[in-house]
Coordinates of C-alpha atoms and ligand atoms in Angstrom, one line a residue:
Chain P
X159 CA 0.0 0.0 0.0
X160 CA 1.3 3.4 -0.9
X161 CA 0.6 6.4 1.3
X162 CA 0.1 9.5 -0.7
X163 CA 0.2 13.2 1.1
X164 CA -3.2 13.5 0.3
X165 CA -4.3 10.3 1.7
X166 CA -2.3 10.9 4.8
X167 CA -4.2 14.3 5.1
X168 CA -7.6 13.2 5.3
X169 CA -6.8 10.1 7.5
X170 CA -5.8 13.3 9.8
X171 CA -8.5 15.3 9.2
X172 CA -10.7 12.4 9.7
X173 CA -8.7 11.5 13.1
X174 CA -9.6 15.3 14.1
X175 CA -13.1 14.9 13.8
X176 CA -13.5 12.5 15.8
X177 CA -13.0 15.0 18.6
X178 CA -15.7 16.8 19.3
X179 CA -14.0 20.0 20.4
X180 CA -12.2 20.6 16.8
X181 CA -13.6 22.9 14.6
X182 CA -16.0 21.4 11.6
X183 CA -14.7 22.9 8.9
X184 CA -10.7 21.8 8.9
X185 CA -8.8 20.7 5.7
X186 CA -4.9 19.8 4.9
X187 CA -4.4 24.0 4.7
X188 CA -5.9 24.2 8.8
X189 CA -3.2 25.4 11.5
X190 CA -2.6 23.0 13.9
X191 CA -2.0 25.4 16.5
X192 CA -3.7 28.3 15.2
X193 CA -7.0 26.9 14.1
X194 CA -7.0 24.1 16.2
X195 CA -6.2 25.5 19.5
X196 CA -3.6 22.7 20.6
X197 CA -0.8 23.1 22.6
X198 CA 2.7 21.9 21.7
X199 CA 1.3 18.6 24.6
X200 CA -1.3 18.0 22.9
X201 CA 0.8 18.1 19.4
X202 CA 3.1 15.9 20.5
X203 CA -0.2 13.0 21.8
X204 CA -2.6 13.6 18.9
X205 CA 0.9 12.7 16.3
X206 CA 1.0 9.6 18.7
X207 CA -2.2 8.4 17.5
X208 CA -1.1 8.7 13.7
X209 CA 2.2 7.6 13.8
X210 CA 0.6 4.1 15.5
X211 CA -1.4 4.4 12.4
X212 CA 1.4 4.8 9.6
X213 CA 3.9 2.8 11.4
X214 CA 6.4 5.4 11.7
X215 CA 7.9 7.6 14.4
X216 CA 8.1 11.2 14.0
X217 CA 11.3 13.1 15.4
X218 CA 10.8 15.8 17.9
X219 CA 12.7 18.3 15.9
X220 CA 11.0 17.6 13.3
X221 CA 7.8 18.6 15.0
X222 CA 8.9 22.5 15.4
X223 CA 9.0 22.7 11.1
X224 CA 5.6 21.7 11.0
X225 CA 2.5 24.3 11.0
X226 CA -0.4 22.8 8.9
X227 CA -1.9 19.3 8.7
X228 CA -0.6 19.2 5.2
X229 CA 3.0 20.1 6.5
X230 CA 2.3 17.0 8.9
X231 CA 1.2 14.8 6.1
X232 CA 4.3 15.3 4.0
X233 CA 6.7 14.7 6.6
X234 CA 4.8 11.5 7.6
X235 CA 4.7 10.3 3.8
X236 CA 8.3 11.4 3.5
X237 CA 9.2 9.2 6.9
X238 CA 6.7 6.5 5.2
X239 CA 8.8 5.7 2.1
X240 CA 12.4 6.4 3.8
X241 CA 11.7 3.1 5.3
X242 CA 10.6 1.0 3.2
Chain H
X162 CA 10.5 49.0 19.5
X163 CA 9.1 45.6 19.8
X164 CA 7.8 44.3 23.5
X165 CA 9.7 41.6 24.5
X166 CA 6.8 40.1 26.4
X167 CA 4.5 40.6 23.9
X168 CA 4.6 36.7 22.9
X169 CA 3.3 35.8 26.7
X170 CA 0.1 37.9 26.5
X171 CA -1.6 34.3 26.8
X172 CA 0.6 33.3 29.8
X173 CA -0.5 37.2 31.5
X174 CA -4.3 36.2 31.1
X175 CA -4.1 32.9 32.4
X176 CA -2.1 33.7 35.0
X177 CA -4.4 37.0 35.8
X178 CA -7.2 34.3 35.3
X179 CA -6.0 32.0 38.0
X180 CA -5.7 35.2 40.3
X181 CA -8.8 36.4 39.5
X182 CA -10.3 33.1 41.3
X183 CA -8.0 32.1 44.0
X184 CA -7.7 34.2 47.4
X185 CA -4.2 33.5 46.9
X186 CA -1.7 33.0 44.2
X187 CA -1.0 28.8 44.2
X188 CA 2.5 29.9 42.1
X189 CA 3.8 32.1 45.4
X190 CA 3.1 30.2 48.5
X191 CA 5.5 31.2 51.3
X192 CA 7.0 28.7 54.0
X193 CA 7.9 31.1 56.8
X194 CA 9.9 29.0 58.0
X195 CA 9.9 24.8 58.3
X196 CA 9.0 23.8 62.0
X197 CA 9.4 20.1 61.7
X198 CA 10.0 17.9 58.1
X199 CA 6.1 17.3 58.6
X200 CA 5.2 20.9 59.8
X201 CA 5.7 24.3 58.5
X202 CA 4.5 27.9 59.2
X203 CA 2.4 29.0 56.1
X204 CA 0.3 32.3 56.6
X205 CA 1.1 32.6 59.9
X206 CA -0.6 29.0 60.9
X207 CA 1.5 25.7 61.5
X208 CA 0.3 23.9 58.3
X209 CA 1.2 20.0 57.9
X210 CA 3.0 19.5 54.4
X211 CA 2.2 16.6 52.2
X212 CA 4.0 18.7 49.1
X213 CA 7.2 18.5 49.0
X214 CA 10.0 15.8 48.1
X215 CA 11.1 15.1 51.7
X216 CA 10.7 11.6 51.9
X217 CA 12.8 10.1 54.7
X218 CA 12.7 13.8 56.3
X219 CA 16.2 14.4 55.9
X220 CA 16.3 17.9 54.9
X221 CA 15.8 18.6 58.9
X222 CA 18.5 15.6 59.8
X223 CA 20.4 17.2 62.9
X224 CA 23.5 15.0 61.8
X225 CA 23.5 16.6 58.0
X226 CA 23.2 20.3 59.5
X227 CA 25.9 19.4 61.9
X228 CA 28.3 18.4 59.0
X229 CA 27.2 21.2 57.3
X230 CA 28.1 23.8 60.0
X231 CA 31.6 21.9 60.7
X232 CA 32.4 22.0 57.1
X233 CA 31.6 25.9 55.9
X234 CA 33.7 26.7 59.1
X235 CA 36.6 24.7 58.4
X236 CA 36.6 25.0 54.4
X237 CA 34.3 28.3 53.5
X238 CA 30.7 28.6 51.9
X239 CA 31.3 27.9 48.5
X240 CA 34.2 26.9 45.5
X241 CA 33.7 29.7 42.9
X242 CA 34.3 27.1 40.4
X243 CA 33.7 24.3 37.9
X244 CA 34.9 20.9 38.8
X245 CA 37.3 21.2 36.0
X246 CA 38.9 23.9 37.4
X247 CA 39.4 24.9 40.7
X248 CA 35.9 23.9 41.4
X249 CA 36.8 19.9 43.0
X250 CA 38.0 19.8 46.3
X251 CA 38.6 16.2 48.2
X252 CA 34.7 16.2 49.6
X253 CA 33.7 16.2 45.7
X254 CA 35.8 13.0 44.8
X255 CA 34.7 11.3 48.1
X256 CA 31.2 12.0 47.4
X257 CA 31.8 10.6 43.8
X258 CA 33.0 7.3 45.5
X259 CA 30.4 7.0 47.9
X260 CA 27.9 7.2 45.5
X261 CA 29.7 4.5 42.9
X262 CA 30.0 2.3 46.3
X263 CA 26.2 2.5 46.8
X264 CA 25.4 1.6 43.5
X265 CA 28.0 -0.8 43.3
X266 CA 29.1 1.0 39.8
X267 CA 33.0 2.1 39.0
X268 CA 32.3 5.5 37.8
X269 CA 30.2 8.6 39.2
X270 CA 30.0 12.5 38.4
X271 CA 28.5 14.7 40.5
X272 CA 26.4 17.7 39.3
X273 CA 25.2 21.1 41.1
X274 CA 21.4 20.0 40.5
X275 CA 19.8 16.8 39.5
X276 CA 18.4 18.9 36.6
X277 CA 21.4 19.8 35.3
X278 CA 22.5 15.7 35.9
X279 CA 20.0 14.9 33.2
X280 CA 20.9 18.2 31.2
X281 CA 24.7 17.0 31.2
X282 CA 24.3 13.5 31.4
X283 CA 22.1 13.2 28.3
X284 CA 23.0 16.0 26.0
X285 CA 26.1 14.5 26.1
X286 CA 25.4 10.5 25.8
X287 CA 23.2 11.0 22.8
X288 CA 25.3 12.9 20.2
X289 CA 24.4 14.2 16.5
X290 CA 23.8 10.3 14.9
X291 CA 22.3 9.3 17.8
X292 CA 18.8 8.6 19.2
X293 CA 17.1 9.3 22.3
X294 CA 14.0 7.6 23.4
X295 CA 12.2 9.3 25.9
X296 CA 8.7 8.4 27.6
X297 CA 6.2 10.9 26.6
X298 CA 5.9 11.5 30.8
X299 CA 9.1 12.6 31.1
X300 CA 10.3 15.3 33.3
X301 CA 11.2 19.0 31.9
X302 CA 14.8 18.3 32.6
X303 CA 14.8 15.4 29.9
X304 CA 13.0 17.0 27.5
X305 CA 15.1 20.2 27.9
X306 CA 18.4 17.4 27.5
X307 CA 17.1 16.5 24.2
X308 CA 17.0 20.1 23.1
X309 CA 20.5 20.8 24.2
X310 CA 21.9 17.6 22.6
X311 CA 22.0 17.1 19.0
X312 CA 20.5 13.3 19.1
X313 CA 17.1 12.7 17.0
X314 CA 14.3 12.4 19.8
X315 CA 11.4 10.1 19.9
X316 CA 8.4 9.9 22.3
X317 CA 7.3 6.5 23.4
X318 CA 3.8 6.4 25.1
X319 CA 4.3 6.5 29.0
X320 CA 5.0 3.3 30.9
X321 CA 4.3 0.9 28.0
X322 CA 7.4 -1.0 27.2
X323 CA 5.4 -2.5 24.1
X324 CA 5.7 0.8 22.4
X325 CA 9.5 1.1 23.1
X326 CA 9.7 -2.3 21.3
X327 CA 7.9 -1.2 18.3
X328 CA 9.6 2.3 17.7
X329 CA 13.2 0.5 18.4
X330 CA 12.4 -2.1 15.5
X331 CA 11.3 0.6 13.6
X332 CA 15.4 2.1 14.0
X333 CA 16.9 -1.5 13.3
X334 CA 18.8 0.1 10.5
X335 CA 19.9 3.0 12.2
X336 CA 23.0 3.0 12.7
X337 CA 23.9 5.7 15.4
X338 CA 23.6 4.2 19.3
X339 CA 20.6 4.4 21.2
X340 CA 19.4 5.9 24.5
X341 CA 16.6 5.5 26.2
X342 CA 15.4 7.4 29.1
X343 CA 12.6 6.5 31.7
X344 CA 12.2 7.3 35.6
X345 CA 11.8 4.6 38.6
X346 CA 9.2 7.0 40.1
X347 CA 7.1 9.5 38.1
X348 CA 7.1 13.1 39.8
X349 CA 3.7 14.1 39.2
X350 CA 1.8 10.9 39.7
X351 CA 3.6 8.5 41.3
X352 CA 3.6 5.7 38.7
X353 CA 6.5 3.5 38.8
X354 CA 8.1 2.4 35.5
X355 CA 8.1 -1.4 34.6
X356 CA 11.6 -1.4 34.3
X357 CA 12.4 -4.8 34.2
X358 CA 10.3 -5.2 31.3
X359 CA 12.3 -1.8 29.6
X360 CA 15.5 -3.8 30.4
X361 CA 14.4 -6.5 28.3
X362 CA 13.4 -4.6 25.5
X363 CA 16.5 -2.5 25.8
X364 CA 18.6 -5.8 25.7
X365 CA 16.7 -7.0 22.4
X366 CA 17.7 -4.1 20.1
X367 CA 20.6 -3.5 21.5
X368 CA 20.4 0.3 23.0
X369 CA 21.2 1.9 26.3
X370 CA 18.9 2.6 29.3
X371 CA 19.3 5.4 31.2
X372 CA 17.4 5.9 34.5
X373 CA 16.4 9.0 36.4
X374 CA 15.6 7.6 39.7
X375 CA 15.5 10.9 41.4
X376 CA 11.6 10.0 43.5
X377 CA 12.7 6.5 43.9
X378 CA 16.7 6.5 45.2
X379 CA 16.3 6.1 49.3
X380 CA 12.5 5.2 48.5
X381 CA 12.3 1.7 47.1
X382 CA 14.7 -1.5 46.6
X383 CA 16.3 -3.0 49.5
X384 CA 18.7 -0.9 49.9
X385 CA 17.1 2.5 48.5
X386 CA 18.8 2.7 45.3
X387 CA 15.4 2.9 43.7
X388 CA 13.1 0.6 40.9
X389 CA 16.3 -0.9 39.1
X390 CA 17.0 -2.7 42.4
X391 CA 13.8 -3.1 43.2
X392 CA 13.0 -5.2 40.1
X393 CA 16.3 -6.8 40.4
X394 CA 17.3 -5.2 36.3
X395 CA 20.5 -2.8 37.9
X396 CA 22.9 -4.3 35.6
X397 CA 20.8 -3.9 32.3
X398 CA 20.4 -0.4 33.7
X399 CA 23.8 1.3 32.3
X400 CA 23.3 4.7 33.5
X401 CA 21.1 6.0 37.2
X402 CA 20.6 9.6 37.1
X403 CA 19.5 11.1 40.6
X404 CA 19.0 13.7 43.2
X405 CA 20.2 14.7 46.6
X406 CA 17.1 17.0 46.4
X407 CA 14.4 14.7 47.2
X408 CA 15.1 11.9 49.9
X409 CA 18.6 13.5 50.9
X410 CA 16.8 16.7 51.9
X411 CA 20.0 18.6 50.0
X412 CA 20.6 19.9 46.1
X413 CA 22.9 18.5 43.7
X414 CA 22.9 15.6 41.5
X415 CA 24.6 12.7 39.9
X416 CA 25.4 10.1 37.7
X417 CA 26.7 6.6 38.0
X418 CA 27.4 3.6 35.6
X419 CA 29.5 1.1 34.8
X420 CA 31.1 2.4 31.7
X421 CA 34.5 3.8 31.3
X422 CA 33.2 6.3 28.8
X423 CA 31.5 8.1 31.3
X424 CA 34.8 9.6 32.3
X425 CA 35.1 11.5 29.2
X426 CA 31.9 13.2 29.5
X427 CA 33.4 14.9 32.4
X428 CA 35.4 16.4 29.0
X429 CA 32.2 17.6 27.2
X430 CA 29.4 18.1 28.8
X431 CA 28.3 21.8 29.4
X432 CA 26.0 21.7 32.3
X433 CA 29.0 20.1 34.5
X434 CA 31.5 22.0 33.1
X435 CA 30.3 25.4 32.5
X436 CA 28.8 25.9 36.1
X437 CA 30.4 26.3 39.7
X438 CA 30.4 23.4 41.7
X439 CA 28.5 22.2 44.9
X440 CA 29.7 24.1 48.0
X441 CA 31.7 22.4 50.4
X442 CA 29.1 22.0 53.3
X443 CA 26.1 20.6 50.8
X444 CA 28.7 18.0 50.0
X445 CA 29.3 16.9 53.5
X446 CA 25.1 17.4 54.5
X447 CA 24.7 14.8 51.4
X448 CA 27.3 12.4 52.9
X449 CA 25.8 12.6 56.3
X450 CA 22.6 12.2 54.8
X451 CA 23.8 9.2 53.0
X452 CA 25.0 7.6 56.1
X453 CA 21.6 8.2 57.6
X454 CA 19.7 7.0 55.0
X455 CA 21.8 3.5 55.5
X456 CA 21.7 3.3 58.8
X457 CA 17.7 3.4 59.2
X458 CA 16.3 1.2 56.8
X459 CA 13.4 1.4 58.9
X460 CA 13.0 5.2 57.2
X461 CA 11.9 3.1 54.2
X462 CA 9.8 1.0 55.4
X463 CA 8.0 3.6 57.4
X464 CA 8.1 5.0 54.1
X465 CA 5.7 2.5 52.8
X466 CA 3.3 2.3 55.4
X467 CA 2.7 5.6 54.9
X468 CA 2.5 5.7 51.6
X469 CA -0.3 2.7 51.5
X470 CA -2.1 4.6 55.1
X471 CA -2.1 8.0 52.3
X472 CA -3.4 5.9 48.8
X473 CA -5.9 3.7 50.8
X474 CA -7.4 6.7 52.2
X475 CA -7.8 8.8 49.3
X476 CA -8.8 6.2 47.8
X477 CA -11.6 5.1 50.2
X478 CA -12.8 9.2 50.0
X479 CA -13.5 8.5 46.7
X480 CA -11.1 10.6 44.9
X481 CA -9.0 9.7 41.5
X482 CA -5.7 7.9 42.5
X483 CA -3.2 6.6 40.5
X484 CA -3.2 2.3 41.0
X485 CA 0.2 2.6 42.2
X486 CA 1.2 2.8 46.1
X487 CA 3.6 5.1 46.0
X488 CA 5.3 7.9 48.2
X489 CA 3.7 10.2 45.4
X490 CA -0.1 10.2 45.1
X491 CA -2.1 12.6 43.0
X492 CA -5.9 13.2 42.9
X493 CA -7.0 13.9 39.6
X494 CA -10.0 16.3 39.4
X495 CA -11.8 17.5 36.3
X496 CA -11.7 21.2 36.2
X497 CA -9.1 24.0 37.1
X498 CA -11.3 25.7 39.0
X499 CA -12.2 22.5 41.3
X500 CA -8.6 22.3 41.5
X501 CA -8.1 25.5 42.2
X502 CA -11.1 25.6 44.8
X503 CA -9.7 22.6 46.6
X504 CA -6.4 23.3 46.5
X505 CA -6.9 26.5 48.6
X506 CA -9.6 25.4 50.8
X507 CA -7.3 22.5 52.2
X508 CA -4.4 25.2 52.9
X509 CA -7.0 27.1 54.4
X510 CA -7.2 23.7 56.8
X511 CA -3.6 23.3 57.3
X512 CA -2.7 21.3 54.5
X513 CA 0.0 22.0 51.8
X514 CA -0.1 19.5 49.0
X515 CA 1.3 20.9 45.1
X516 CA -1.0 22.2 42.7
X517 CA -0.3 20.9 39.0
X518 CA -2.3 22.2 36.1
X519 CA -2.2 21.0 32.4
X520 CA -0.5 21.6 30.1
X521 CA 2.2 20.6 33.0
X522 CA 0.3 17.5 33.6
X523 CA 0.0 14.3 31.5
X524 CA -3.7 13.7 30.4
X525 CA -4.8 17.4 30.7
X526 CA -6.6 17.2 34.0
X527 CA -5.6 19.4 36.7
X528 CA -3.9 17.2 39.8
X529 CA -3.6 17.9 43.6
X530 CA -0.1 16.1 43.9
X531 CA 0.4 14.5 47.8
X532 CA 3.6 13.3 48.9
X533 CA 4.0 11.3 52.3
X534 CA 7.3 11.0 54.2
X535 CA 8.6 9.0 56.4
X536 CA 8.3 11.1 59.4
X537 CA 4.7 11.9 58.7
X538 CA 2.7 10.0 62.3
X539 CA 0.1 8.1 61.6
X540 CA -2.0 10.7 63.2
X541 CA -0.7 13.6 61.1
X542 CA -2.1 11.6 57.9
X543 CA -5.4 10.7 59.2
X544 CA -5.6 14.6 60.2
X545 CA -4.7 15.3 56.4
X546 CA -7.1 12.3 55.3
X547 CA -10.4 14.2 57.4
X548 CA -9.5 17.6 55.7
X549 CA -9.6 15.8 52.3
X550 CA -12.8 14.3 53.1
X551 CA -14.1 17.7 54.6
X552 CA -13.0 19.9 51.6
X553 CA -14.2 16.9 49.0
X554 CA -17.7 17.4 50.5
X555 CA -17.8 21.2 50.7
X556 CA -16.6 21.3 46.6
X557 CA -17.6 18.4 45.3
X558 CA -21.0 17.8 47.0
Ligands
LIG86 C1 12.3 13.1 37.6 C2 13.1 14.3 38.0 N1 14.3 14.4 37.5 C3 15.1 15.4 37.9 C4 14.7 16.4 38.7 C5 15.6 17.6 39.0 O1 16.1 17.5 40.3 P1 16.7 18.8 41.0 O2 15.7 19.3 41.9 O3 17.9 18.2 41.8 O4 17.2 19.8 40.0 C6 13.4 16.3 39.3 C7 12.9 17.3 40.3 O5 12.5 18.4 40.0 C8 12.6 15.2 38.9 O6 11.3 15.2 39.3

């Protein structure tokens, strides 16, 4: 199975909206912070939940580059094919 | 001209938030002055504290002040230097060996604080190809290692060795070393780490395991030096991080191990060398401390009757407490301002626990963090048990 950015961004949005307290109308372009209201904690748990997902473990440092869910999705995809 | 504190407008309005609903800032409490370990004047009223690290007591040991005074006499109040330098005098290198001789390990550095311990000790293990592995629980100091360093970082969900295993095997081509860090005793909620099961999964990919037993050295094992011994795992434990803050009632920190490379990180890391050393009569307070803390295994064991007397009864009011008996135990409530309200209304009472709200907690609920000591009478925590129930019923119906 390949993992495209796009299909790594709505697995995330998706994964958002299952919380009730983020807002409805997210996309790949939302701010995590910014438009999502979540702290750098709450970052770091919520890319927890995807990484279990995608098999992959994001670097900490890597976390400070990223700003939008799209950012997110093309670090994970580039993570993705690095391994295999 | 830009403000400089601009960027913490959000920090000035929670903060002014917290004020706005507490008779009393929970940031800026004031110990007068300690009257016993267990008792100390706050406002003006002899208030029994179950907040603070204390756990054998020690920081009011008669014998550790008396070494104190008896050293700053004979050798001055401080060393104006780094250990490099003119900063090691021959109470530094006899506290290194005492602490190697505990932990039955061959090498040891001492650091000013335990923070900078992890600061120094980590930054400097885990180099630019390395990685670090750090439980998502981990405390500030670890987290602010893994910035200083140059290592690549990854988060393993807290306490769940399973996790480790599967982000480890994820690195099995990596070739740089690997470090992982966990603690015996968590700070904020007391869990204790499953180390023995860390150990194995350490052994299997073949990285390091570094443990910050800083709530758990003088607290559990047979002999006090902390979960490793505990769980019988000190030898696939390669390097012990710890306090004399906590159950040695002084400041500094340290690091032991086993491996002769931890000689040359006396050579490179920043937070022990750029930094003037412990003073002279902390040095001989630890020592003393040391000796008392050997000498009364009973402390320990006191320990843990206290610590089951404190969790069974917190438990039994019906609060939220961690599943593990620990020296540590933190009620979990829902809101900030419950917290908030509780927090102040047992003070109000006599009773000092910590207040710990998120984002400095781990699942975002705001916790009233206990600690029990060893010197803590059974009276003086069924006095602090009745106040809980009281001020549970007054806020939480
Ligand atoms: C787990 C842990 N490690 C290290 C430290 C730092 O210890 P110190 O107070 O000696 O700087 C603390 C205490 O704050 C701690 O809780």
């Amino acid at each position: 199975m390949t993992d495209t950015v796009e299909s790594i961004s709505s697995m995330i949005v998706e994964k958002l909206l299952a919380n009730p307290k983020v807002p409805r109308d997210i996309d790949g372009n939302s701010k995590i912070v910014e438009d999502l209201a979540f702290d750098s904690l709450a970052v770091m748990n919520f890319v927890m939940e995807i990484e279990d997902e995608l098999d992959v473990s994001v670097p900490l440092d890597k976390l400070a580059d990223i700003r939008t869910i799209n950012d997110l999705a093309t670090c994970l995809a580039a993570l993705k094919s690095g391994a295999h | 001209m830009t403000d400089i504190f601009a960027k913490y407008a959000g920090l000035k309005a929670a903060a002014a938030g917290l004020t706005a609903h507490s008779p009393r800032n929970p940031f800026g409490v004031v110990i007068d002055h300690p009257v016993s370990a267990t008792i100390g004047v706050i406002e003006g009223r002899e208030t029994l504290l179950f907040g603070t690290n204390n756990y054998l007591g020690l920081s009011q040991s008669k014998a550790a002040a008396e070494a104190a005074i008896e050293t700053v006499r004979r050798e001055g109040v401080g060393t104006t230097g780094s250990r490099i330098a003119n900063g090691t005098f021959a109470l530094h290198r006899a506290l290194e060996t005492r602490l190697a001789e505990i932990f039955r390990r061959r090498h040891c550095m001492i650091f000013s604080t335990g923070y900078q311990a992890n600061l120094g000790a980590i930054s400097a293990l885990a180099g630019k190809d390395d990685v670090l592995l750090l439980d998502a629980d981990s405390h500030a100091s670890i987290y602010d290692a893994s910035r200083l360093g140059y290592a690549q970082v990854i988060r393993f969900r807290h306490n769940d060795p399973a996790d480790l295993d599967r982000r480890l095997a994820r690195l099995k081509d990596h070739q740089g070393a690997k470090l992982v860090v966990v603690e015996g005793i968590y700070s904020m909620t007391g869990n204790v780490a499953p180390m023995r099961e860390f150990a194995e999964v350490k052994k299997k990919h073949g990285a390091y395991l570094l443990a910050d037993e800083a709530h758990s050295f003088g607290v559990l094992g047979e002999h006090g030096r902390g979960v490793a011994e505990r769980d019988g795992c000190e030898d696939d434990v390669d390097f012990v991080v710890g306090t004399f803050s906590k159950s040695l009632g002084t400041v500094g920190g340290y690091c032991v191990s086993n491996l002769d490379g931890l000689e040359l990180i006396r050579l490179c890391s920043r937070p022990y060398m750029f930094t003037a050393s412990l003073p002279p009569e902390i040095i001989a307070a630890t020592l003393a401390a040391l000796d008392e803390m050997q000498a009364r295994p009973e402390l320990r064991k006191q320990l843990q009757a206290n610590a089951g007397q404190l969790n069974r009864g917190l438990h039994k009011l019906g609060l939220k407490t961690s599943a593990h008996v620990s020296p540590v135990v933190a009620v979990t409530l829902e809101t900030v301002d419950q917290a908030l309200a509780f927090w102040n209304r047992l003070l109000e009472l006599g009773v000092y626990v910590n207040l710990s709200l998120p984002p400095a907690t781990p699942d975002q609920h705001p916790l009233l963090r206990c600690s029990v000591m060893a010197v803590h009478t059974p009276e003086e925590i069924d006095r602090a048990l009745q106040v809980f129930g009281q001020v549970k019923a007054e806020i939480l119906g």
